[in-house]
């Protein structure tokens, strides 16, 4: 039945592609990609929500589970099942995080493997749905991007359209997850797409609107992260919002560094997969046993924290006797947000799958609450704790992902109004500036940066990072021996278009170079040509290139040396030359192909 239905749909799309103009077909495609991404959101969010409800019901309604034993067992089961699925059904590996989308756009012509259309849903639903301390938004984004890429491949769309539909899938995923279409559009453009023209906004906006609409229709409002409007902004609190921006900036750096240290530590433990997963899951279970708020995405606890009775967080914990003690609640909140980086790092490093989007919102709300509640308790001022809880989320999101616009509009949309726009802008901007000062790249991009594939706000760097140095090395240059006289060199010049010649030893080591312009006067003197050896007029290269160097490094060497050609050395042997003109031509070609119109 389903096979026949999808066959009919494909036939209609094939007819549409021939009947519509390319732009019209992209508009239609953006709607379909938006629907597909929204369905992924519905599946993941619903599963995670009901697992949380089940765990909460068992915890509160049975004597045996009164101290939350079920919340300890579920994450262990979830991580172990995730490892089993990855090993048994997904080839033993799975890419995590949105950085893989950037890599696909840069290095794989926007082609994302088909398995990512279901692999992320399968694994993240097990990890996060069963209580792993991570988020579903990153898997949702990757799934949406995979839908867009594979749809474009199915209908043989070119690179620009594939990239555009990846952006549509990403925007729709975020929009559906939060019912926040503006934030979805901004996330796709601010975080993932290298360069987008104004005309490309339309299909991305269509996809985001479609995703948000489908999610709003199909998902219960209680499943989505949303809040009633906060109190209006009081300009007298401006200095405290500035301080909150500074605080969230430093907390962002703390989270990013400790998350990566923890994830890398577990990723490099030399134990069998299941042993490593069990060790990590057991440590996570212990953390959740003491701090149940670390269970799952944590959105329920965010709602509680921003509500009228935040003391509910201490219910069914070891600290329930201090439910009405504000200082005890403050200490619990402070410990929770300090431990979140380690809990998420353990979850992902030990074999689970998820992302850092939800943890950033969890962390931000807790930091905002902690900051404002502390100042109120010590009698320094009387701040609206609910407002600071909401605005703190924008600060951490901006600091971790280096996406201040996404952070501002996401929180504005999920709070149901724009009354906090000014503090949102202040906190997000300051947090971003501080985080950028200490962490050059965002959390998801940092691993790419280590491999020389990072995307930054510098457009030239972005384009250069997509070029392979190996592809522009010319290896067919005629070589000459240092003991030859210039007659041999003149002969080579007369039979080639080369203006530069490598001087190499018998074992192919580069001894020097000879540039035609440097010997122009000599070669017209017969006597000097006959009795001058090449080694007497060769010069040492000012700079050399290794084939493994990134193109950004290569261009920096051209700039510093002021030379038009640079020799390439591989394993201490002469390999070829890179021409600056060839490199610039490759840059111009890539820039043109990457501009999405």
Coordinates of C-alpha atoms in Angstrom, one line a residue:
X1 CA 0.0 0.0 0.0
X2 CA 2.7 2.5 1.1
X3 CA 4.9 1.4 -1.8
X4 CA 2.1 2.2 -4.3
X5 CA 1.4 5.5 -2.6
X6 CA 5.0 6.7 -2.8
X7 CA 5.2 5.4 -6.4
X8 CA 2.3 7.7 -7.3
X9 CA 3.9 10.6 -5.5
X10 CA 7.2 10.1 -7.4
X11 CA 5.3 10.0 -10.7
X12 CA 3.6 13.3 -9.9
X13 CA 6.9 14.9 -8.9
X14 CA 8.5 13.7 -12.2
X15 CA 5.7 15.3 -14.1
X16 CA 6.0 18.5 -12.1
X17 CA 9.7 18.7 -12.7
X18 CA 9.1 18.7 -16.5
X19 CA 6.1 21.0 -16.3
X20 CA 7.4 23.6 -13.9
X21 CA 10.3 26.0 -14.2
X22 CA 13.4 25.2 -12.1
X23 CA 12.5 27.8 -9.5
X24 CA 8.9 26.6 -9.2
X25 CA 10.1 23.0 -8.8
X26 CA 12.4 24.2 -6.0
X27 CA 9.5 25.9 -4.2
X28 CA 7.5 22.7 -4.4
X29 CA 10.5 20.7 -3.2
X30 CA 11.0 23.0 -0.2
X31 CA 7.4 22.2 0.9
X32 CA 8.0 18.4 0.6
X33 CA 11.3 18.6 2.4
X34 CA 9.7 20.7 5.1
X35 CA 7.0 18.1 5.6
X36 CA 9.5 15.3 5.8
X37 CA 11.6 17.1 8.4
X38 CA 8.5 17.9 10.4
X39 CA 7.5 14.2 10.4
X40 CA 11.0 13.3 11.8
X41 CA 10.4 15.9 14.6
X42 CA 7.0 14.5 15.4
X43 CA 8.4 10.9 15.7
X44 CA 11.3 11.9 17.9
X45 CA 9.6 14.4 20.1
X46 CA 6.6 12.2 20.7
X47 CA 8.7 9.2 21.6
X48 CA 11.0 11.2 24.0
X49 CA 7.9 12.9 25.6
X50 CA 6.1 9.6 26.4
X51 CA 9.2 7.9 27.7
X52 CA 9.7 10.8 30.1
X53 CA 6.1 10.6 31.1
X54 CA 6.4 6.9 31.7
X55 CA 9.5 7.4 33.8
X56 CA 7.9 10.1 35.8
X57 CA 4.7 8.1 36.4
X58 CA 6.6 5.1 37.6
X59 CA 8.8 7.2 39.8
X60 CA 5.9 9.0 41.5
X61 CA 3.4 6.1 41.7
X62 CA 5.4 3.2 43.0
X63 CA 7.2 2.6 46.2
X64 CA 10.0 0.6 44.7
X65 CA 11.0 3.4 42.3
X66 CA 10.4 6.2 44.8
X67 CA 14.0 7.5 44.5
X68 CA 14.0 7.4 40.7
X69 CA 15.5 4.0 40.0
X70 CA 13.7 3.9 36.6
X71 CA 15.5 7.1 35.6
X72 CA 18.8 5.3 36.2
X73 CA 18.0 2.2 34.3
X74 CA 16.5 3.8 31.1
X75 CA 19.6 5.8 30.1
X76 CA 21.8 2.7 30.5
X77 CA 19.4 0.7 28.3
X78 CA 19.2 3.5 25.8
X79 CA 23.0 3.9 25.3
X80 CA 23.6 0.2 25.2
X81 CA 20.8 -0.2 22.6
X82 CA 22.2 2.7 20.6
X83 CA 25.6 1.0 20.4
X84 CA 24.0 -2.3 19.4
X85 CA 22.0 -0.6 16.6
X86 CA 25.1 1.3 15.3
X87 CA 27.2 -1.8 15.3
X88 CA 24.6 -4.2 14.0
X89 CA 22.7 -2.1 11.4
X90 CA 24.7 1.0 10.6
X91 CA 28.1 -0.3 9.7
X92 CA 29.7 0.3 13.1
X93 CA 29.9 4.1 12.9
X94 CA 27.6 7.1 12.8
X95 CA 28.4 10.7 12.3
X96 CA 27.3 13.0 15.1
X97 CA 26.6 16.7 15.1
X98 CA 25.8 19.4 12.5
X99 CA 29.4 19.7 11.5
X100 CA 28.9 16.7 9.1
X101 CA 26.5 18.9 7.1
X102 CA 29.1 21.6 6.7
X103 CA 31.6 18.9 5.6
X104 CA 29.2 17.5 3.1
X105 CA 28.6 20.9 1.6
X106 CA 32.3 21.7 1.5
X107 CA 33.9 18.4 0.5
X108 CA 31.2 16.1 -0.8
X109 CA 29.2 18.3 -3.2
X110 CA 26.3 18.5 -0.7
X111 CA 25.8 14.7 -0.9
X112 CA 24.7 13.2 2.4
X113 CA 24.4 9.4 2.7
X114 CA 20.9 7.9 2.5
X115 CA 21.3 6.2 5.9
X116 CA 21.3 9.6 7.6
X117 CA 17.6 9.8 6.7
X118 CA 16.8 7.1 9.3
X119 CA 20.1 6.5 11.3
X120 CA 19.8 9.7 13.3
X121 CA 16.1 9.0 14.2
X122 CA 16.8 5.4 15.3
X123 CA 19.9 6.2 17.4
X124 CA 18.9 9.5 19.0
X125 CA 15.4 8.2 19.9
X126 CA 17.1 5.4 21.8
X127 CA 19.7 7.6 23.5
X128 CA 17.8 10.8 24.3
X129 CA 14.3 9.2 24.3
X130 CA 15.4 6.8 27.0
X131 CA 17.0 9.5 29.1
X132 CA 20.5 10.2 27.7
X133 CA 21.6 13.7 28.7
X134 CA 21.6 15.2 25.2
X135 CA 19.3 16.9 22.7
X136 CA 17.2 15.8 19.7
X137 CA 17.6 18.9 17.6
X138 CA 21.0 18.1 16.1
X139 CA 19.8 14.7 14.9
X140 CA 16.7 16.4 13.6
X141 CA 18.8 18.9 11.7
X142 CA 21.0 16.2 10.2
X143 CA 17.9 14.2 9.2
X144 CA 16.3 17.2 7.6
X145 CA 19.5 17.9 5.7
X146 CA 19.7 14.3 4.6
X147 CA 16.1 14.5 3.3
X148 CA 17.0 17.6 1.3
X149 CA 20.2 16.2 -0.1
X150 CA 18.7 12.8 -1.2
X151 CA 15.6 14.4 -2.6
X152 CA 17.9 16.6 -4.8
X153 CA 19.9 13.6 -5.8
X154 CA 16.8 11.7 -6.7
X155 CA 15.7 14.4 -9.1
X156 CA 19.2 15.1 -10.4
X157 CA 19.4 18.7 -9.1
X158 CA 22.8 20.4 -9.3
X159 CA 25.1 21.4 -6.5
X160 CA 23.5 24.8 -5.7
X161 CA 20.0 23.3 -5.5
X162 CA 21.2 20.4 -3.4
X163 CA 22.8 22.8 -1.0
X164 CA 19.6 25.0 -0.9
X165 CA 17.4 22.0 -0.1
X166 CA 19.8 21.0 2.7
X167 CA 19.2 24.4 4.1
X168 CA 15.5 23.9 3.7
X169 CA 15.6 20.6 5.6
X170 CA 17.6 22.2 8.4
X171 CA 15.3 25.3 8.7
X172 CA 12.2 23.1 8.7
X173 CA 13.7 20.8 11.4
X174 CA 14.4 23.7 13.8
X175 CA 11.1 25.4 13.0
X176 CA 9.1 22.2 13.7
X177 CA 11.0 21.4 16.9
X178 CA 10.2 24.7 18.5
X179 CA 7.3 26.1 16.4
X180 CA 9.8 28.9 15.6
X181 CA 10.0 29.4 11.8
X182 CA 12.1 32.6 12.0
X183 CA 14.7 30.9 14.2
X184 CA 14.7 28.0 11.7
X185 CA 15.5 30.3 8.8
X186 CA 18.2 32.1 10.7
X187 CA 19.8 28.9 12.0
X188 CA 20.1 27.5 8.4
X189 CA 21.6 30.7 7.1
X190 CA 23.7 31.8 10.2
X191 CA 25.2 28.4 11.1
X192 CA 25.2 26.1 8.1
X193 CA 25.0 27.8 4.7
X194 CA 28.2 29.5 3.5
X195 CA 26.7 32.1 1.2
X196 CA 23.1 32.8 0.4
X197 CA 21.6 35.5 -1.9
X198 CA 18.4 37.2 -1.0
X199 CA 16.4 35.2 -3.6
X200 CA 17.4 32.0 -1.9
X201 CA 15.5 33.0 1.3
X202 CA 12.2 32.2 -0.3
X203 CA 12.4 28.4 -0.4
X204 CA 14.1 28.3 3.0
X205 CA 11.2 30.4 4.5
X206 CA 8.7 28.2 2.8
X207 CA 10.3 25.0 4.2
X208 CA 10.5 26.6 7.7
X209 CA 6.8 27.7 7.6
X210 CA 5.8 24.3 6.4
X211 CA 7.7 22.5 9.1
X212 CA 6.3 24.7 11.8
X213 CA 2.7 24.3 10.5
X214 CA 2.9 20.5 10.3
X215 CA 4.4 20.4 13.8
X216 CA 1.7 22.8 15.3
X217 CA -1.1 20.6 13.8
X218 CA 0.3 17.2 14.7
X219 CA 2.1 17.8 18.0
X220 CA 0.5 18.5 21.4
X221 CA 1.6 21.9 22.6
X222 CA 2.9 20.4 25.8
X223 CA 5.5 18.5 23.9
X224 CA 7.1 21.6 22.4
X225 CA 9.2 23.9 24.4
X226 CA 7.1 27.1 24.8
X227 CA 6.2 29.5 27.5
X228 CA 3.7 32.2 28.2
X229 CA 5.0 35.7 27.7
X230 CA 7.3 37.0 30.4
X231 CA 7.1 40.3 32.2
X232 CA 8.0 43.3 30.2
X233 CA 11.5 44.7 30.0
X234 CA 12.5 47.1 32.8
X235 CA 15.3 49.3 31.6
X236 CA 16.5 49.7 35.3
X237 CA 17.7 46.1 35.1
X238 CA 20.0 46.9 32.1
X239 CA 23.3 46.6 34.1
X240 CA 22.2 43.1 35.3
X241 CA 21.5 41.9 31.8
X242 CA 25.0 43.1 30.8
X243 CA 26.4 41.1 33.7
X244 CA 24.3 38.1 32.7
X245 CA 25.8 38.4 29.2
X246 CA 29.3 38.3 30.6
X247 CA 28.4 35.3 32.9
X248 CA 26.7 33.3 30.1
X249 CA 29.7 33.9 27.8
X250 CA 32.2 32.4 30.3
X251 CA 29.8 29.6 31.2
X252 CA 29.6 28.8 27.4
X253 CA 33.4 28.5 27.3
X254 CA 33.3 26.3 30.4
X255 CA 30.7 24.0 28.8
X256 CA 32.4 23.8 25.4
X257 CA 35.8 22.9 26.8
X258 CA 34.6 20.4 29.4
X259 CA 32.1 18.7 27.1
X260 CA 34.8 18.2 24.5
X261 CA 37.3 16.9 27.0
X262 CA 34.8 14.5 28.4
X263 CA 33.6 13.3 25.0
X264 CA 37.2 12.8 23.7
X265 CA 38.2 11.0 26.9
X266 CA 35.5 8.4 26.4
X267 CA 35.9 8.2 22.7
X268 CA 39.6 7.2 23.1
X269 CA 39.1 4.7 25.9
X270 CA 40.6 1.4 24.6
X271 CA 37.8 -0.9 25.7
X272 CA 35.3 -3.0 23.7
X273 CA 32.3 -0.9 22.5
X274 CA 29.8 -2.5 24.9
X275 CA 32.2 -2.2 27.9
X276 CA 32.9 1.4 27.2
X277 CA 29.2 2.1 26.7
X278 CA 28.4 0.3 30.0
X279 CA 31.0 2.3 31.9
X280 CA 29.9 5.6 30.5
X281 CA 26.2 4.8 31.0
X282 CA 26.8 3.8 34.6
X283 CA 28.6 7.1 35.4
X284 CA 25.7 8.9 33.7
X285 CA 23.2 6.9 35.7
X286 CA 25.0 7.9 38.9
X287 CA 24.8 11.6 38.0
X288 CA 21.1 11.3 37.1
X289 CA 20.5 9.4 40.4
X290 CA 21.7 12.4 42.3
X291 CA 20.5 15.1 39.9
X292 CA 17.4 13.8 38.1
X293 CA 17.2 17.0 36.1
X294 CA 20.0 15.7 33.9
X295 CA 17.6 13.0 32.5
X296 CA 16.8 13.4 28.8
X297 CA 16.5 16.8 27.1
X298 CA 15.6 18.6 30.3
X299 CA 12.8 20.7 28.8
X300 CA 10.3 19.7 31.5
X301 CA 12.7 21.0 34.2
X302 CA 13.1 24.2 32.2
X303 CA 9.3 24.7 32.3
X304 CA 9.4 24.0 36.1
X305 CA 12.2 26.4 36.7
X306 CA 10.5 29.3 34.8
X307 CA 7.2 28.6 36.5
X308 CA 5.7 29.9 39.7
X309 CA 7.0 27.1 41.9
X310 CA 10.6 26.2 40.9
X311 CA 11.0 24.2 44.1
X312 CA 9.2 21.4 42.3
X313 CA 12.7 20.5 40.9
X314 CA 13.6 19.1 44.3
X315 CA 10.6 16.7 44.4
X316 CA 11.6 13.0 44.3
X317 CA 15.3 13.8 44.9
X318 CA 17.6 13.3 47.8
X319 CA 17.0 17.0 48.5
X320 CA 13.2 16.9 48.6
X321 CA 13.3 17.8 52.3
X322 CA 14.7 21.2 51.3
X323 CA 11.9 21.9 48.8
X324 CA 11.1 25.3 50.3
X325 CA 14.6 26.3 51.0
X326 CA 15.7 28.8 48.4
X327 CA 19.4 28.4 49.1
X328 CA 19.2 24.6 48.8
X329 CA 17.3 25.1 45.5
X330 CA 20.0 27.5 44.3
X331 CA 22.8 25.1 45.2
X332 CA 20.9 22.3 43.3
X333 CA 20.5 24.4 40.2
X334 CA 24.1 25.5 40.3
X335 CA 25.4 21.9 40.6
X336 CA 23.0 20.8 37.8
X337 CA 24.3 23.3 35.2
X338 CA 27.9 22.7 36.2
X339 CA 27.5 19.0 35.7
X340 CA 25.6 19.2 32.4
X341 CA 28.7 19.5 30.3
X342 CA 30.1 16.3 31.7
X343 CA 26.7 14.4 31.5
X344 CA 26.3 15.3 27.8
X345 CA 30.0 14.5 27.1
X346 CA 29.6 11.1 28.7
X347 CA 26.3 10.4 26.8
X348 CA 27.9 11.1 23.4
X349 CA 31.4 9.9 24.1
X350 CA 30.3 6.5 25.4
X351 CA 28.3 5.7 22.3
X352 CA 25.0 7.6 22.5
X353 CA 23.8 9.9 19.8
X354 CA 22.3 13.4 20.3
X355 CA 23.3 17.0 20.2
X356 CA 24.1 20.1 22.2
X357 CA 21.2 22.3 21.2
X358 CA 18.8 21.2 24.0
X359 CA 21.7 21.1 26.6
X360 CA 22.5 24.7 25.7
X361 CA 18.9 25.7 26.4
X362 CA 18.9 23.7 29.6
X363 CA 22.2 25.3 30.7
X364 CA 21.0 28.8 29.8
X365 CA 17.8 28.6 31.7
X366 CA 19.6 27.3 34.8
X367 CA 22.3 29.9 34.5
X368 CA 19.8 32.7 34.2
X369 CA 17.8 31.4 37.2
X370 CA 20.9 31.0 39.3
X371 CA 22.3 34.4 38.4
X372 CA 19.0 36.3 39.2
X373 CA 18.0 34.2 42.2
X374 CA 21.4 34.7 43.8
X375 CA 21.3 38.4 43.4
X376 CA 17.8 38.5 44.9
X377 CA 18.7 36.2 47.8
X378 CA 21.6 38.3 48.9
X379 CA 19.4 41.4 48.8
X380 CA 21.3 43.3 46.1
X381 CA 18.2 43.8 43.9
X382 CA 14.8 42.4 43.0
X383 CA 15.1 40.9 39.5
X384 CA 12.3 39.1 37.5
X385 CA 13.7 35.6 37.7
X386 CA 11.4 34.3 34.9
X387 CA 12.8 36.9 32.5
X388 CA 16.4 36.1 33.4
X389 CA 15.7 32.4 33.0
X390 CA 14.5 32.9 29.5
X391 CA 17.2 35.4 28.5
X392 CA 19.9 33.1 29.8
X393 CA 19.0 30.5 27.2
X394 CA 19.8 33.0 24.4
X395 CA 23.1 33.8 26.1
X396 CA 24.3 30.2 26.2
X397 CA 22.9 29.3 22.8
X398 CA 24.7 32.3 21.2
X399 CA 27.9 31.5 23.1
X400 CA 28.1 27.9 22.2
X401 CA 26.9 28.0 18.5
X402 CA 28.2 31.5 17.7
X403 CA 24.7 32.3 16.4
X404 CA 23.3 35.4 18.2
X405 CA 20.5 36.0 15.7
X406 CA 19.2 32.4 16.0
X407 CA 19.4 32.7 19.8
X408 CA 17.5 36.0 19.9
X409 CA 14.6 35.1 17.7
X410 CA 14.3 31.5 19.0
X411 CA 13.8 32.7 22.6
X412 CA 11.5 35.5 21.4
X413 CA 9.3 33.0 19.5
X414 CA 9.1 30.3 22.1
X415 CA 8.2 32.9 24.8
X416 CA 5.3 34.1 22.8
X417 CA 6.3 37.7 22.3
X418 CA 9.0 40.2 21.7
X419 CA 8.9 42.1 25.0
X420 CA 12.3 40.9 25.9
X421 CA 13.9 41.8 22.6
X422 CA 16.3 44.4 24.1
X423 CA 17.7 42.2 26.8
X424 CA 17.9 39.2 24.4
X425 CA 20.0 41.3 22.1
X426 CA 22.2 42.6 24.8
X427 CA 22.9 39.2 26.5
X428 CA 23.3 37.2 23.2
X429 CA 25.7 39.8 21.8
X430 CA 27.9 40.0 24.9
X431 CA 27.9 36.2 25.3
X432 CA 28.9 35.8 21.7
X433 CA 31.7 38.3 21.9
X434 CA 33.2 36.7 25.0
X435 CA 32.9 33.2 23.7
X436 CA 34.4 34.2 20.4
X437 CA 37.3 35.8 22.3
X438 CA 38.3 32.4 23.9
X439 CA 36.9 30.0 21.4
X440 CA 37.6 30.9 17.8
X441 CA 35.1 28.3 16.5
X442 CA 31.7 27.3 17.6
X443 CA 31.2 24.0 19.5
X444 CA 30.1 22.0 16.4
X445 CA 32.7 23.5 14.1
X446 CA 35.7 23.0 16.4
X447 CA 36.4 19.4 15.3
X448 CA 36.3 20.5 11.7
X449 CA 38.7 23.3 12.4
X450 CA 41.3 20.8 13.7
X451 CA 41.1 19.0 10.4
X452 CA 41.4 22.3 8.4
X453 CA 37.7 22.2 7.2
X454 CA 36.3 24.9 9.4
X455 CA 33.7 27.5 8.3
X456 CA 34.0 31.0 9.8
X457 CA 32.5 34.4 9.3
X458 CA 35.4 35.1 6.9
X459 CA 34.0 34.3 3.4
X460 CA 37.4 33.9 1.8
X461 CA 38.4 31.4 4.5
X462 CA 35.2 29.5 3.9
X463 CA 35.8 29.2 0.2
X464 CA 39.4 28.3 0.5
X465 CA 38.6 25.6 3.0
X466 CA 36.6 23.8 0.3
X467 CA 39.5 23.6 -2.1
X468 CA 41.9 20.6 -2.1
X469 CA 45.5 21.7 -2.4
X470 CA 46.3 18.4 -4.1
X471 CA 43.9 19.3 -7.0
X472 CA 45.9 22.3 -8.1
X473 CA 49.4 21.0 -7.8
X474 CA 51.1 20.7 -11.2
X475 CA 53.6 17.8 -11.3
X476 CA 54.7 17.9 -15.0
X477 CA 57.4 20.6 -14.7
X478 CA 60.6 19.8 -16.6
X479 CA 63.5 19.3 -14.1
X480 CA 67.2 19.9 -14.4
X481 CA 70.4 18.7 -12.7
X482 CA 72.6 21.1 -10.7
X483 CA 75.7 20.0 -12.7
X484 CA 74.2 20.8 -16.1
X485 CA 75.4 23.9 -17.9
X486 CA 73.0 26.6 -19.0
X487 CA 72.9 25.2 -22.6
X488 CA 70.7 22.4 -21.3
X489 CA 68.5 25.0 -19.5
X490 CA 68.2 27.1 -22.7
X491 CA 67.2 24.0 -24.6
X492 CA 64.4 23.3 -22.0
X493 CA 63.2 26.9 -22.2
X494 CA 63.0 26.8 -26.0
X495 CA 60.9 23.6 -25.9
X496 CA 58.4 24.5 -23.1
X497 CA 56.3 27.2 -21.7
X498 CA 57.8 27.0 -18.3
X499 CA 59.2 30.1 -16.6
X500 CA 60.4 28.2 -13.5
X501 CA 62.6 25.1 -13.3
X502 CA 63.2 22.8 -10.3
X503 CA 66.8 21.8 -9.7
X504 CA 66.8 18.3 -8.3
X505 CA 69.4 15.7 -7.1
X506 CA 69.5 12.2 -8.6
X507 CA 67.3 11.0 -5.7
X508 CA 64.7 13.7 -6.6
X509 CA 65.4 16.1 -3.7
X510 CA 64.8 19.8 -4.4
X511 CA 68.2 21.7 -4.3
X512 CA 66.9 25.0 -5.7
X513 CA 64.9 26.7 -8.4
X514 CA 65.7 28.8 -11.5
X515 CA 63.3 31.4 -12.7
X516 CA 63.5 32.6 -16.3
X517 CA 63.3 36.2 -15.3
X518 CA 66.3 35.9 -13.1
X519 CA 68.6 34.6 -15.9
X520 CA 67.2 36.6 -18.8
X521 CA 70.5 38.5 -19.3
X522 CA 72.7 35.5 -18.9
X523 CA 71.1 33.3 -21.6
X524 CA 71.8 35.8 -24.3
X525 CA 75.5 35.7 -23.5
X526 CA 76.9 32.6 -25.4
X527 CA 80.1 32.4 -23.3
X528 CA 78.3 32.4 -20.0
X529 CA 75.7 30.0 -21.2
X530 CA 78.5 27.5 -22.1
X531 CA 80.5 27.8 -19.0
X532 CA 78.0 28.5 -16.2
X533 CA 76.5 25.6 -14.3
X534 CA 72.9 25.6 -13.1
X535 CA 74.0 25.3 -9.4
X536 CA 75.8 28.6 -9.7
X537 CA 72.6 30.5 -10.6
X538 CA 69.9 28.6 -8.8
X539 CA 68.3 30.1 -5.7
X540 CA 66.6 28.6 -2.6
X541 CA 62.9 28.8 -2.5
X542 CA 61.5 31.5 -0.2
X543 CA 58.7 29.1 0.9
X544 CA 57.6 25.6 0.3
X545 CA 54.3 23.8 0.3
X546 CA 53.3 20.4 1.6
X547 CA 50.4 18.6 -0.2
X548 CA 48.6 18.3 3.2
X549 CA 48.6 22.1 3.7
X550 CA 45.2 23.7 3.5
X551 CA 44.6 26.2 0.8
X552 CA 44.3 29.0 3.4
X553 CA 47.9 28.2 4.5
X554 CA 49.0 28.1 0.8
X555 CA 47.5 31.5 0.1
X556 CA 49.2 32.9 3.2
X557 CA 52.5 31.6 1.9
X558 CA 51.9 33.3 -1.5
X559 CA 51.1 36.5 0.3
X560 CA 54.2 36.4 2.6
X561 CA 56.6 35.3 -0.1
X562 CA 55.3 37.6 -2.9
X563 CA 56.1 34.8 -5.4
X564 CA 53.9 33.6 -8.3
X565 CA 55.1 29.9 -7.9
X566 CA 55.8 27.8 -4.8
X567 CA 57.5 24.4 -4.9
X568 CA 55.7 21.4 -3.3
X569 CA 57.7 19.0 -1.2
X570 CA 56.3 15.6 -0.2
X571 CA 58.3 13.3 2.1
X572 CA 61.4 15.4 1.6
X573 CA 61.2 14.8 -2.2
X574 CA 60.3 17.3 -5.0
X575 CA 56.7 16.9 -6.0
X576 CA 55.7 19.8 -8.2
X577 CA 54.7 23.5 -8.2
X578 CA 51.6 25.5 -7.3
X579 CA 50.9 28.5 -9.4
X580 CA 49.2 31.5 -7.8
X581 CA 47.2 32.2 -10.9
X582 CA 45.9 28.6 -11.0
X583 CA 45.0 28.9 -7.3
X584 CA 43.1 32.1 -7.8
X585 CA 41.2 30.7 -10.8
X586 CA 40.2 27.7 -8.7
X587 CA 39.0 30.1 -5.9
X588 CA 36.9 32.1 -8.4
X589 CA 35.4 28.9 -9.8
X590 CA 34.5 27.6 -6.4
X591 CA 33.1 30.9 -5.2
X592 CA 30.8 31.1 -8.2
X593 CA 29.6 27.5 -7.7
X594 CA 29.0 28.1 -3.9
X595 CA 26.9 31.2 -4.3
X596 CA 23.3 30.1 -3.8
X597 CA 20.9 32.2 -5.8

